[in-house]
Coordinates of C-alpha atoms in Angstrom, one line a residue:
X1 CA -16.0 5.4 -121.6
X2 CA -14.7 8.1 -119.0
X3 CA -17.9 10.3 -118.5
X4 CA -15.7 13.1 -117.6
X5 CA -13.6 13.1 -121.1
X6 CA -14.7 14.7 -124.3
X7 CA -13.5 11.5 -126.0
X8 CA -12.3 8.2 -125.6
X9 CA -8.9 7.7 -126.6
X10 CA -6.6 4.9 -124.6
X11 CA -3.8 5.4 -122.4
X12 CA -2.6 2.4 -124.0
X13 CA -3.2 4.0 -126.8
X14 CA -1.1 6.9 -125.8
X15 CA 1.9 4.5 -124.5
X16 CA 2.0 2.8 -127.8
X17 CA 2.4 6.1 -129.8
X18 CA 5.1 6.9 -127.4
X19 CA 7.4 3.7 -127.9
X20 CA 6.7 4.4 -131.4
X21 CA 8.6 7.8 -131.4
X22 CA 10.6 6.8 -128.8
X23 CA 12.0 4.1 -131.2
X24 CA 12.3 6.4 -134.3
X25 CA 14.5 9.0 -131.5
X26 CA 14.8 12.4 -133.4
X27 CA 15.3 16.2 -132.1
X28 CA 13.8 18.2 -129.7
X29 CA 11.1 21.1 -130.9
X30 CA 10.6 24.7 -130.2
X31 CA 10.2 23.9 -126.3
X32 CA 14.1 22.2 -126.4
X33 CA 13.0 19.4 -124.5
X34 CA 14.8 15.9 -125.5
X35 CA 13.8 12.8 -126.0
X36 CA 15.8 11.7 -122.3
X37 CA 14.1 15.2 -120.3
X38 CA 10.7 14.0 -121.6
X39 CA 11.5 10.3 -120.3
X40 CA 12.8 11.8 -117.3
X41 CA 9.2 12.3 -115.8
X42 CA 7.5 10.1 -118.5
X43 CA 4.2 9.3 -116.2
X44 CA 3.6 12.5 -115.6
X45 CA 4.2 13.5 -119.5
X46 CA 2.2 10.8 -120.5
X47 CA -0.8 11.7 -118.6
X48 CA -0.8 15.0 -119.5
X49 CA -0.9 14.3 -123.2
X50 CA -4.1 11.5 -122.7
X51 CA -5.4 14.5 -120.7
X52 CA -5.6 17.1 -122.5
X53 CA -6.2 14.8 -125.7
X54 CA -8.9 12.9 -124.0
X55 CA -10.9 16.0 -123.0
X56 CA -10.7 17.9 -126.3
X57 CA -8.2 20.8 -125.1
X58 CA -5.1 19.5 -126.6
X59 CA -3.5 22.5 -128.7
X60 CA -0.3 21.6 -130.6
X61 CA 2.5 24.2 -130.2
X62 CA 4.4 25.6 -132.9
X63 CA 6.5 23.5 -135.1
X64 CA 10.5 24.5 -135.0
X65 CA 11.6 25.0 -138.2
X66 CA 15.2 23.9 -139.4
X67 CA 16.4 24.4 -143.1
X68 CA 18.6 21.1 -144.7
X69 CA 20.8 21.3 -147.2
X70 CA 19.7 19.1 -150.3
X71 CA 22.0 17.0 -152.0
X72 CA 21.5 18.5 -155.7
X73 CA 22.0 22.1 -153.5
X74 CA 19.4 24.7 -151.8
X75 CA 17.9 23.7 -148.5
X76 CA 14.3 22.0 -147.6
X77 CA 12.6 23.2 -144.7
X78 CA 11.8 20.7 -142.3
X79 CA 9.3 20.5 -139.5
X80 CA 10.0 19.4 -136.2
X81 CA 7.4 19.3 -133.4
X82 CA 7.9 18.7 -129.6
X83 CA 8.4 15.5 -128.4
X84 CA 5.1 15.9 -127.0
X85 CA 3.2 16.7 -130.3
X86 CA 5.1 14.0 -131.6
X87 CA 3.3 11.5 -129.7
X88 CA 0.2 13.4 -130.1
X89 CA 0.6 12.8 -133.9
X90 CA 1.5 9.4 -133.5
X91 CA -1.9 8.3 -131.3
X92 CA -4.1 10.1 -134.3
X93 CA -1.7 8.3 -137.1
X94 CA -1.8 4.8 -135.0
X95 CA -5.6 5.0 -135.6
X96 CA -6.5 6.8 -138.7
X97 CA -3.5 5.1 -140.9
X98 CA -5.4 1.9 -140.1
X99 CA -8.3 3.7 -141.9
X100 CA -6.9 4.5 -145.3
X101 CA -4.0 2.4 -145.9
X102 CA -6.7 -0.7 -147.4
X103 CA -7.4 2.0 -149.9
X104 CA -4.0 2.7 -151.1
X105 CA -3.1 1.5 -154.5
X106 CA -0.4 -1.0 -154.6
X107 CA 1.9 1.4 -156.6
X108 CA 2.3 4.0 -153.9
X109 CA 5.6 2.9 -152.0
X110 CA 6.4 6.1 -150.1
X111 CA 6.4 6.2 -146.3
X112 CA 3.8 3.0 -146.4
X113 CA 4.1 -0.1 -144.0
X114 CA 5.7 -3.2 -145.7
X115 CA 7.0 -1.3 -148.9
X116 CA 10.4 0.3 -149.2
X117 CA 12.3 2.2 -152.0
X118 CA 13.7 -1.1 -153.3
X119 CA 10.5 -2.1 -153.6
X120 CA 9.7 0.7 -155.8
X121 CA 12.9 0.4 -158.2
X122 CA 12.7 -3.3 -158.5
X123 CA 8.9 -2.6 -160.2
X124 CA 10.5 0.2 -162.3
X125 CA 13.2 -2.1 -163.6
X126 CA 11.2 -4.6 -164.8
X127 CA 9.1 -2.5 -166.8
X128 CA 11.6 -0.2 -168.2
X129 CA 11.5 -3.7 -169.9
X130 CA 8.2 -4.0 -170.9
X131 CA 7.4 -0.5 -171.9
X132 CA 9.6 2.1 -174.5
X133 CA 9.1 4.9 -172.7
X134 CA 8.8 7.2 -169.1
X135 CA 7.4 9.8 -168.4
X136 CA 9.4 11.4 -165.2
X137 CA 7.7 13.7 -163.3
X138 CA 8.7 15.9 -159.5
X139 CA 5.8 17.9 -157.8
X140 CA 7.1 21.0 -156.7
X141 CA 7.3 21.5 -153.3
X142 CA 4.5 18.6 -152.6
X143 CA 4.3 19.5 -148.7
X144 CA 4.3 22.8 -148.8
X145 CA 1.6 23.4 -151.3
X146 CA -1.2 20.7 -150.0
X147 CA -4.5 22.4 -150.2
X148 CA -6.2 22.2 -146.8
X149 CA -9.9 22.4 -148.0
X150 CA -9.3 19.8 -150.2
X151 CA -7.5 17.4 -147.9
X152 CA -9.9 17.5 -145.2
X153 CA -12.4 16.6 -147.7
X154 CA -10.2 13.8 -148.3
X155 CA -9.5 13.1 -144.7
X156 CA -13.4 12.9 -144.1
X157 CA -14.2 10.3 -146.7
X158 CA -12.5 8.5 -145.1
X159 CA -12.8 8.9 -140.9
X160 CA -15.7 10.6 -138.8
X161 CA -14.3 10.1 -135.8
X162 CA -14.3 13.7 -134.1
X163 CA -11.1 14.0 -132.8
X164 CA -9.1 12.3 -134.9
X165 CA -10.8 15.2 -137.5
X166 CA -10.3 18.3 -134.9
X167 CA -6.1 17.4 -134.0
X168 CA -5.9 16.8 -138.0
X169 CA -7.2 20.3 -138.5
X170 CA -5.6 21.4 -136.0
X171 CA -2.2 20.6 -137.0
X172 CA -2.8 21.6 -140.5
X173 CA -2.9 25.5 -138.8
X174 CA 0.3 25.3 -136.7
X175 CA 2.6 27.7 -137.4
X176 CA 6.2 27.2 -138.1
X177 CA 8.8 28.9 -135.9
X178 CA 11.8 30.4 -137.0
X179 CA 15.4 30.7 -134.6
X180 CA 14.7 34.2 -134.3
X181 CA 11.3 33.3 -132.5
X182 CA 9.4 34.8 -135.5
X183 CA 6.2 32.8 -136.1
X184 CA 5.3 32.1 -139.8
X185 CA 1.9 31.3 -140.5
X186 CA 0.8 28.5 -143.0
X187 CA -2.4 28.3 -144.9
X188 CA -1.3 25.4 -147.3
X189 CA 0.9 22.6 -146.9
X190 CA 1.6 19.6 -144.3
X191 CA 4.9 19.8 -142.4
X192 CA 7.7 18.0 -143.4
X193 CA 9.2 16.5 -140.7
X194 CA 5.6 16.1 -138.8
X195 CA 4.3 12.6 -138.0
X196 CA 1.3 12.6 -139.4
X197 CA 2.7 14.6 -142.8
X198 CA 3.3 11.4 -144.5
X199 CA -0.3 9.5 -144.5
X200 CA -2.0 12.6 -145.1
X201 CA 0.4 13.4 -148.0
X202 CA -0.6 9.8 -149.6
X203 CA -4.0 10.4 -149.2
X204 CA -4.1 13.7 -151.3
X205 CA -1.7 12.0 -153.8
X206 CA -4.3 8.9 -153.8
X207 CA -7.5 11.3 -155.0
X208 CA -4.9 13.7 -157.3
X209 CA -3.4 11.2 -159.2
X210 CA -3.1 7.3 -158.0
X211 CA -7.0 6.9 -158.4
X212 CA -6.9 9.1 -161.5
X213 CA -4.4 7.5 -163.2
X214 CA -6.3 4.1 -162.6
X215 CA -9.3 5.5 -164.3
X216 CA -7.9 7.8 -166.9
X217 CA -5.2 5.5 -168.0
X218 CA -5.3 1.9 -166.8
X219 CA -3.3 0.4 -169.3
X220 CA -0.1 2.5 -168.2
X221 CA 1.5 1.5 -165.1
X222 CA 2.8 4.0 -162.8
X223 CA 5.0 3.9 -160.0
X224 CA 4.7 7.2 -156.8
X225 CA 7.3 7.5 -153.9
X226 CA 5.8 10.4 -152.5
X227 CA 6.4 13.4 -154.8
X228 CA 8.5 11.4 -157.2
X229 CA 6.8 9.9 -159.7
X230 CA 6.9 7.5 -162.8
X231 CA 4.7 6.7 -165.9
X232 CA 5.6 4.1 -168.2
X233 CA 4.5 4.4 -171.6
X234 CA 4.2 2.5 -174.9
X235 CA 4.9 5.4 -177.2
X236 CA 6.8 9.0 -177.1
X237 CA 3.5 10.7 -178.3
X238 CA 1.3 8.9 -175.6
X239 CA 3.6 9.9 -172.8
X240 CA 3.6 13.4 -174.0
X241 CA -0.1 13.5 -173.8
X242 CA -0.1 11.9 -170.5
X243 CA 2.2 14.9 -168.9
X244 CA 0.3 17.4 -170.6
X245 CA -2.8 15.9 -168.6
X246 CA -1.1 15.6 -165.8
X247 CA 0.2 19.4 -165.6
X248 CA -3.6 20.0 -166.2
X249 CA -4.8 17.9 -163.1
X250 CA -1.9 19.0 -160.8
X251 CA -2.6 22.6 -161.0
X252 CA -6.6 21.6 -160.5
X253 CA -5.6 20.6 -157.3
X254 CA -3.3 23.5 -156.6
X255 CA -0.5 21.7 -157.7
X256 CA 2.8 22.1 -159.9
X257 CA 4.7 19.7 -161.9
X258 CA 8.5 20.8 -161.7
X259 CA 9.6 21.7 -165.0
X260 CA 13.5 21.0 -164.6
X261 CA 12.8 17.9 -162.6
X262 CA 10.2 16.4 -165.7
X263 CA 11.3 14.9 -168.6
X264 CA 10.2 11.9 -171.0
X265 CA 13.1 9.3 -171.6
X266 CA 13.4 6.5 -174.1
X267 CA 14.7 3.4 -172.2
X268 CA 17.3 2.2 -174.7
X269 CA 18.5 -1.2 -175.0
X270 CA 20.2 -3.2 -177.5
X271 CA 16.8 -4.0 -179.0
X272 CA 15.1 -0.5 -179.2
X273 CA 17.1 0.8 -182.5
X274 CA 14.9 5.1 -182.1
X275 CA 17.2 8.1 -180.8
X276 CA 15.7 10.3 -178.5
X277 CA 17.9 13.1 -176.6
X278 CA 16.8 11.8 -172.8
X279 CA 18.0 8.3 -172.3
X280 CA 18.1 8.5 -168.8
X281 CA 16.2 9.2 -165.6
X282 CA 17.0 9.2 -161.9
X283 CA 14.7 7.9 -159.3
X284 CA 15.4 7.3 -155.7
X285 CA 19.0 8.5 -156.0
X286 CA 19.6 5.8 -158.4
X287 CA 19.8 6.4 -162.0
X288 CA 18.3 4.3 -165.1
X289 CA 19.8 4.2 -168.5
X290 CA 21.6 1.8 -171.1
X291 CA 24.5 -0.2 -169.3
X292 CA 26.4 -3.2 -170.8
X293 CA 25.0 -6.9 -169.2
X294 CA 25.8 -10.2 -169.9
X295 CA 23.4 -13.6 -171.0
X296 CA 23.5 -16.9 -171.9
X297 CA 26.7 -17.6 -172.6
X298 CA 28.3 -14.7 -171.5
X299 CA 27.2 -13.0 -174.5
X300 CA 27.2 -8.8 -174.2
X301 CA 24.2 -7.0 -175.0
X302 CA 22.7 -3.5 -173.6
X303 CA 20.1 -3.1 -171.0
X304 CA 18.0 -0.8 -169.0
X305 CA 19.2 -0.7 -165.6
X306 CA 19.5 1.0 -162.8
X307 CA 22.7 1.6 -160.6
X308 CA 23.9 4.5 -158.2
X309 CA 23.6 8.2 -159.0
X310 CA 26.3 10.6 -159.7
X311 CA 24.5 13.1 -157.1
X312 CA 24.9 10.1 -154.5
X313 CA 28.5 9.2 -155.4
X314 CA 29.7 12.6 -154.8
X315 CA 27.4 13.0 -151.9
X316 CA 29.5 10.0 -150.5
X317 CA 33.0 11.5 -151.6
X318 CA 32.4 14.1 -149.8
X319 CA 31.1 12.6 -146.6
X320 CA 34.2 10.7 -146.8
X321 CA 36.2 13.4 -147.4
X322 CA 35.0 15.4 -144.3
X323 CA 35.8 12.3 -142.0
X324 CA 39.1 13.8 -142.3
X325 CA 40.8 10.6 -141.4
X326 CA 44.4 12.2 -142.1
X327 CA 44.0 13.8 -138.5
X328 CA 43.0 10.2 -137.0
X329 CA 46.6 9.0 -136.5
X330 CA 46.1 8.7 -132.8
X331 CA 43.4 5.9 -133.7
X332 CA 43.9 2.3 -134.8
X333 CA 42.2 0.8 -138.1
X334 CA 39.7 -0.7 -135.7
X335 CA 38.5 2.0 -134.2
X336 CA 38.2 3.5 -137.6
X337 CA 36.3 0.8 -138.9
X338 CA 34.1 0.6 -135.6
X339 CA 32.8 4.4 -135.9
X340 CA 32.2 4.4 -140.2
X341 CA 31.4 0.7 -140.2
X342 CA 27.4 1.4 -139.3
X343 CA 27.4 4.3 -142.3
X344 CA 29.2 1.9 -144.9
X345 CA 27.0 -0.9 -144.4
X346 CA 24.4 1.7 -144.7
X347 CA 25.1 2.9 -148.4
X348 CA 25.8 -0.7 -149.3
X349 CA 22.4 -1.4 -148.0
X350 CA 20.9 1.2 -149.9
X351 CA 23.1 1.5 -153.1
X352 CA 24.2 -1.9 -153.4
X353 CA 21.0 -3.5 -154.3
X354 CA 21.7 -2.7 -157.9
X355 CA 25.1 -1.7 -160.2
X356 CA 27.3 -3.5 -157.1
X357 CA 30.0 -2.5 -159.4
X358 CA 29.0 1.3 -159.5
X359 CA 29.0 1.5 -156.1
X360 CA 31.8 0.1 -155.7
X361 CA 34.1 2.6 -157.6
X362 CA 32.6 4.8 -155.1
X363 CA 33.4 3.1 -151.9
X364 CA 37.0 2.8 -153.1
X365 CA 37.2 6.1 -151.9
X366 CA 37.4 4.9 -148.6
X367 CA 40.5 2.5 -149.5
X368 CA 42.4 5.8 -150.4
X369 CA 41.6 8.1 -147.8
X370 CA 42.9 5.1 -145.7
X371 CA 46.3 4.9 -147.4
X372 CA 46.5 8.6 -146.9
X373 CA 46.1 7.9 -143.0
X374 CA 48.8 5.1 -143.8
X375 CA 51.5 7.3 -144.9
X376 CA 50.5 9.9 -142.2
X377 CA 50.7 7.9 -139.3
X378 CA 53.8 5.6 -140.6
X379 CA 57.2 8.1 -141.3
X380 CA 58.3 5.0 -143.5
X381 CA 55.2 5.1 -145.8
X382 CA 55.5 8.9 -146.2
X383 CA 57.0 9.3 -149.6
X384 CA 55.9 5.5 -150.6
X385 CA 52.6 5.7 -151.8
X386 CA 53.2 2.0 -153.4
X387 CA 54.3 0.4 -150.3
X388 CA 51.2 2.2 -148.6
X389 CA 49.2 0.7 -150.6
X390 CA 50.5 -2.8 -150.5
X391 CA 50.1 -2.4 -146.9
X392 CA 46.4 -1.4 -146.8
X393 CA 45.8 -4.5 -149.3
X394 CA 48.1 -6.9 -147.0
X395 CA 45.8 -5.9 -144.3
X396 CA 42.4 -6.3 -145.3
X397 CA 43.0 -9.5 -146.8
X398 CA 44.7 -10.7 -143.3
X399 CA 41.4 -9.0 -141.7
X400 CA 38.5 -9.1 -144.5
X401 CA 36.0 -8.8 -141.8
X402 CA 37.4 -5.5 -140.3
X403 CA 35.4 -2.9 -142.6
X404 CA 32.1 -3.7 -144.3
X405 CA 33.1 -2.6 -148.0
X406 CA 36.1 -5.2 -147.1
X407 CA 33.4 -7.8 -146.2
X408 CA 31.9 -7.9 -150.0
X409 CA 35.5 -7.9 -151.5
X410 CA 35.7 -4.2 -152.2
X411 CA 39.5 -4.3 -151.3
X412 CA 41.9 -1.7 -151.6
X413 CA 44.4 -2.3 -155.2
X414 CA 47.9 -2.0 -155.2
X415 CA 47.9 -0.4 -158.7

């Protein structure tokens, strides 16, 4: 160990949390300074982060806060620390994620190493099967409303290393900065946006309700992607005295369950004969409910199943929309196809694991916009829709590879 230094923290160490963020890119902070400025003199930078971390004086700098719009409307306030503090985060997280992670229950999927979303609704699938009923519940404002006191607690069960416990603290305190320069102070709540927000987030969630609900109910299976939540239940009264524990616990920890975004649904199928007024639920933008599917010999029956939500198809109608391809004349199909090919495959990624035929309805969106561009760009198309069409469908069966909905046969009709 360096005598001189407070503690004994890597520059290896410090290099690996930097390819880290560097890899994950993302904006500048409060200080403006990019991703390429910070590289620009990246020794330097470097040193000056295992510096001032290695000999205790590292203070993080305020975090630049930037409001996003949501997709069901209003705005969530992100985060965003320096490029610096990014790394900073990132050296603590590399080690003390290590730490907790073993503890994790296996039904936590959000922002965890080696689990994804589609992890998380393949689980739920399968037993909306098994089990009548759900019990949907949304903690309101989850990051903003973390109690500090009792996370540190948390945090300390778990790590006494000293200054993975002081730049934790630390960065529980930062203030948030506003465009007008006006610093707001926080006294609850994790950033969201920071780099260590996320494992700390889990942590509380472990002790507030994964652990509980494994001692307090083991025979209901659960399923958390950070503040989204699901219980599945055998009966409509047991899941209605599972929320009404659950509000209980939640607002023990300083914690509210969102009362428009909680609901208990019956998951009807051609075998559960009861009515119940919520036969749906949405989770991880896609949405659950009865849906016509085929067995054994092509016979019809109704099933539980999940598919693409109508907050995500318009979301994508109206990203397509504002590509405003109607004023892209001057470009060819392949250039079209080479900038909105990355975003495509990306909601087939995403949405196309389930409902294939949901999505796409959706994605046929794209097929029209693109005879629009047709007719605008050819004066012999202009009043013949019909041909237009025939001429989008001509060419992406001639060059099926061009766009990736074309790829998976999502191909423009001539109907």
């Amino acid at each position: 160990m360096n005598k001189t230094k407070s503690f004994e923290i890597s520059k290896r160490l410090v290099y690996e949390a930097y390819r880290e963020i560097k890899a994950n890119k993302g904006a500048a902070g409060v200080d403006d300074v990019t991703l390429e400025q910070f590289d620009s003199d990246l020794q330097k930078n470097l040193y000056k982060i295992w510096n001032r971390m290695s000999s205790g004086t590292y203070f993080p700098p305020s975090v630049k806060a930037v409001d996003i719009p949501k997709k069901n409307g209003g705005t969530r306030t992100l985060g965003i620390p320096t490029v610096a503090d990014r790394i900073a985060q990132m050296v603590v997280k590399l080690k003390f994620e290590n730490k907790v992670e073993k503890y994790f229950l296996p039904d936590s999927y959000g922002y965890r190493p080696g689990k994804s979303a589609h992890d998380a609704i393949e689980v739920t699938r399968k037993r909306c099967w098994q089990y009548n009923w759900v019990l949907e519940f949304d903690i309101k404002g989850l990051f903003d409303n973390i109690n500090h006191d009792l996370l540190m607690k948390a945090v300390r069960k778990h790590t006494n290393c000293k200054w993975e416990l002081l730049y934790i603290e630390r960065w529980l305190k930062v203030p948030f900065e506003k465009s007008n320069g006006e610093a707001v102070a926080r006294e609850t709540g994790v950033p969201q946006g920071g780099v260590i927000s996320p494992v700390l987030a889990n942590l509380f969630m472990h002790y507030v309700f994964d652990k509980w609900m494994k001692i307090n109910f083991p025979d209901n299976p659960w399923c958390r992607y950070a503040d989204d939540g699901l219980v599945h239940c055998k009966t409509m009264r047991q899941a209605q005295y599972i929320k009404d524990c659950l509000d209980k616990r939640f607002k023990e920890c300083n914690l509210e369950i969102h009362p428009d975004k909680t609901k208990i649904v019956y998951c009807k199928d051609s075998n559960r004969k009861e009515n119940h007024e919520n036969i749906e639920f949405t989770f991880l933008s896609y949405t659950f409910r009865p849906r016509k599917a085929k067995g054994k010999d092509n016979i019809e029956f109704t099933s539980f199943l999940p598919a693409i939500s109508s907050k995500a198809k318009n979301h994508i109608r109206k990203e397509v929309k504002e590509w405003r391809l109607l004023w892209m004349t001057n470009k060819g199909l392949k250039d079209i196809a080479e900038k909105y090919n990355p975003v495509i495959r990306g909601w087939l990624n995403y949405y196309g694991k389930y409902g294939r035929k949901e999505l796409a309805k959706v994605l046929d969106t794209i097929n029209k916009h693109l005879c629009f561009w047709i007719r605008r760009k050819y004066k012999k198309y202009k009043h013949k829709p019909q041909n237009a069409r025939k001429c989008l469908r001509m060419m992406s069966v001639k060059y099926r590879f061009l766009f990736a909905h074309w790829k998976v046969g999502i191909l423009p009709t001539t109907g």
